[in-house]
CSV table of C-alpha atoms in Angstrom, one decimal:
chain,number,residue,atom,x,y,z
A,1,GLN,CA,-42.9,-22.7,-5.3
A,2,VAL,CA,-40.2,-20.1,-4.5
A,3,GLN,CA,-41.5,-16.7,-3.7
A,4,LEU,CA,-39.9,-13.4,-2.8
A,5,VAL,CA,-41.9,-11.1,-0.5
A,6,GLU,CA,-40.8,-7.5,0.0
A,7,SER,CA,-41.5,-5.1,2.8
A,8,GLY,CA,-40.3,-1.8,4.1
A,9,GLY,CA,-41.2,0.8,1.5
A,10,GLY,CA,-43.0,4.0,2.3
A,11,LEU,CA,-42.9,7.8,2.4
A,12,VAL,CA,-39.8,9.5,3.8
A,13,GLN,CA,-38.4,13.0,3.8
A,14,PRO,CA,-35.2,13.9,2.0
A,15,GLY,CA,-32.3,12.9,4.1
A,16,GLY,CA,-34.2,10.2,5.8
A,17,SER,CA,-33.7,6.4,5.9
A,18,LEU,CA,-35.6,3.3,5.0
A,19,ARG,CA,-34.8,-0.4,5.2
A,20,LEU,CA,-36.3,-2.8,2.6
A,21,SER,CA,-36.5,-6.5,3.3
A,22,CYS,CA,-36.9,-9.4,0.8
A,23,ALA,CA,-37.8,-12.8,2.3
A,24,ALA,CA,-37.4,-15.9,0.1
A,25,SER,CA,-39.8,-18.7,0.9
A,26,GLY,CA,-40.3,-22.2,-0.5
A,27,SER,CA,-37.9,-25.1,-1.1
A,28,PHE,CA,-34.5,-24.4,-2.7
A,29,TRP,CA,-30.8,-25.3,-2.4
A,30,SER,CA,-29.2,-21.9,-2.4
A,31,ILE,CA,-29.5,-18.2,-3.2
A,32,ASP,CA,-26.5,-17.4,-5.4
A,33,VAL,CA,-27.1,-13.7,-5.9
A,34,MET,CA,-29.5,-11.3,-4.4
A,35,GLY,CA,-30.1,-7.8,-5.8
A,36,TRP,CA,-32.3,-4.8,-5.7
A,37,TYR,CA,-33.5,-2.9,-8.8
A,38,ARG,CA,-35.8,0.1,-9.1
A,39,GLN,CA,-38.0,1.7,-11.6
A,40,ALA,CA,-39.2,5.3,-11.6
A,41,PRO,CA,-42.2,6.5,-13.6
A,42,GLY,CA,-41.3,6.7,-17.3
A,43,LYS,CA,-37.9,5.2,-16.8
A,44,GLN,CA,-36.4,1.7,-17.3
A,45,ARG,CA,-35.7,-0.6,-14.4
A,46,GLU,CA,-32.2,-0.1,-13.2
A,47,LEU,CA,-29.8,-2.0,-11.0
A,48,VAL,CA,-29.4,-0.6,-7.5
A,49,ALA,CA,-27.2,-3.1,-5.7
A,50,THR,CA,-26.3,-6.8,-5.8
A,51,THR,CA,-24.5,-9.2,-3.5
A,52,ILE,CA,-23.1,-12.6,-4.3
A,53,SER,CA,-23.0,-15.4,-1.8
A,54,GLY,CA,-19.5,-15.1,-0.4
A,55,GLY,CA,-19.9,-11.4,0.2
A,56,ASN,CA,-19.0,-9.5,-3.0
A,57,THR,CA,-21.2,-6.5,-3.4
A,58,ASN,CA,-21.9,-4.1,-6.3
A,59,TYR,CA,-23.7,-0.7,-6.2
A,60,ALA,CA,-25.0,1.8,-8.8
A,61,TYR,CA,-22.9,4.9,-8.7
A,62,SER,CA,-25.9,7.0,-7.7
A,63,VAL,CA,-26.4,5.1,-4.4
A,64,LYS,CA,-22.8,4.2,-3.5
A,65,GLY,CA,-22.0,5.4,0.0
A,66,ARG,CA,-25.7,5.8,0.9
A,67,PHE,CA,-27.2,2.4,0.4
A,68,THR,CA,-26.0,-0.9,1.9
A,69,ILE,CA,-27.1,-4.4,0.7
A,70,SER,CA,-26.9,-7.3,3.1
A,71,THR,CA,-28.3,-10.8,3.6
A,72,ASP,CA,-29.2,-13.0,6.5
A,73,ASN,CA,-28.6,-16.5,5.1
A,74,ALA,CA,-30.2,-18.2,8.1
A,75,LYS,CA,-33.5,-16.3,7.4
A,76,ASN,CA,-33.1,-16.4,3.6
A,77,THR,CA,-33.7,-12.7,3.7
A,78,GLY,CA,-32.0,-9.8,2.0
A,79,TYR,CA,-32.0,-6.2,3.0
A,80,LEU,CA,-31.4,-2.8,1.5
A,81,GLN,CA,-30.5,-0.1,4.0
A,82,MET,CA,-31.1,3.3,2.4
A,83,ASN,CA,-29.7,6.4,4.1
A,84,SER,CA,-29.5,10.0,3.0
A,85,LEU,CA,-32.4,9.5,0.7
A,86,LYS,CA,-33.0,12.0,-2.1
A,87,PRO,CA,-36.2,12.8,-4.2
A,88,GLU,CA,-34.5,11.1,-7.2
A,89,ASP,CA,-34.5,7.8,-5.2
A,90,THR,CA,-38.3,7.7,-5.6
A,91,ALA,CA,-39.2,4.6,-7.4
A,92,VAL,CA,-40.7,1.1,-7.1
A,93,TYR,CA,-38.0,-1.1,-5.7
A,94,TYR,CA,-37.9,-4.8,-6.7
A,95,CYS,CA,-35.8,-7.5,-5.2
A,96,ASN,CA,-34.3,-10.2,-7.4
A,97,ALA,CA,-32.8,-13.5,-6.4
A,98,ARG,CA,-30.9,-15.9,-8.5
A,99,ILE,CA,-31.8,-19.2,-6.9
A,100,ARG,CA,-30.7,-22.8,-7.4
A,101,LYS,CA,-33.6,-25.1,-6.6
A,102,TYR,CA,-31.5,-28.2,-6.3
A,103,TYR,CA,-27.7,-28.7,-6.0
A,104,SER,CA,-27.3,-29.5,-9.7
A,105,SER,CA,-30.0,-27.2,-11.0
A,106,PRO,CA,-29.4,-24.2,-13.2
A,107,VAL,CA,-29.9,-20.8,-11.5
A,108,LEU,CA,-33.3,-19.2,-12.1
A,109,ASP,CA,-34.3,-15.6,-11.6
A,110,TYR,CA,-37.1,-14.7,-9.2
A,111,TRP,CA,-38.6,-11.3,-8.5
A,112,GLY,CA,-40.5,-9.7,-5.7
A,113,GLN,CA,-43.7,-7.9,-6.1
A,114,GLY,CA,-42.2,-4.4,-5.7
A,115,THR,CA,-42.5,-1.9,-3.0
A,116,GLN,CA,-42.9,1.9,-3.4
A,117,VAL,CA,-40.4,4.3,-2.0
A,118,THR,CA,-41.3,7.9,-2.1
A,119,VAL,CA,-38.9,10.6,-1.0
A,120,SER,CA,-40.6,13.9,-0.6
A,121,SER,CA,-41.0,16.8,1.8
């Protein structure tokens, strides 16, 4: 069974930094896309950043230049480095991975459990 386990959330002051991690475990062929989403209270879940195997990245306009998405393929782990954090970045952050279980399998979506990020003084 494929699982995504997140870590790294917490409370940080405005202007501070956090790094989120998302480790994929279980048996699978490849991670084709890894992404981060967030959901603030009373709001819909929104895309933060994605990265496609091969290196292409995509960021929400609100985080461009402040957040960096990366992966360590050897560890099957994705990261979201968040710098210059603002109160409006406060949300539960979810990692998402589009995983191919076998070489010829269709890609399936998997989600982490979510980690709270609170930016406040």
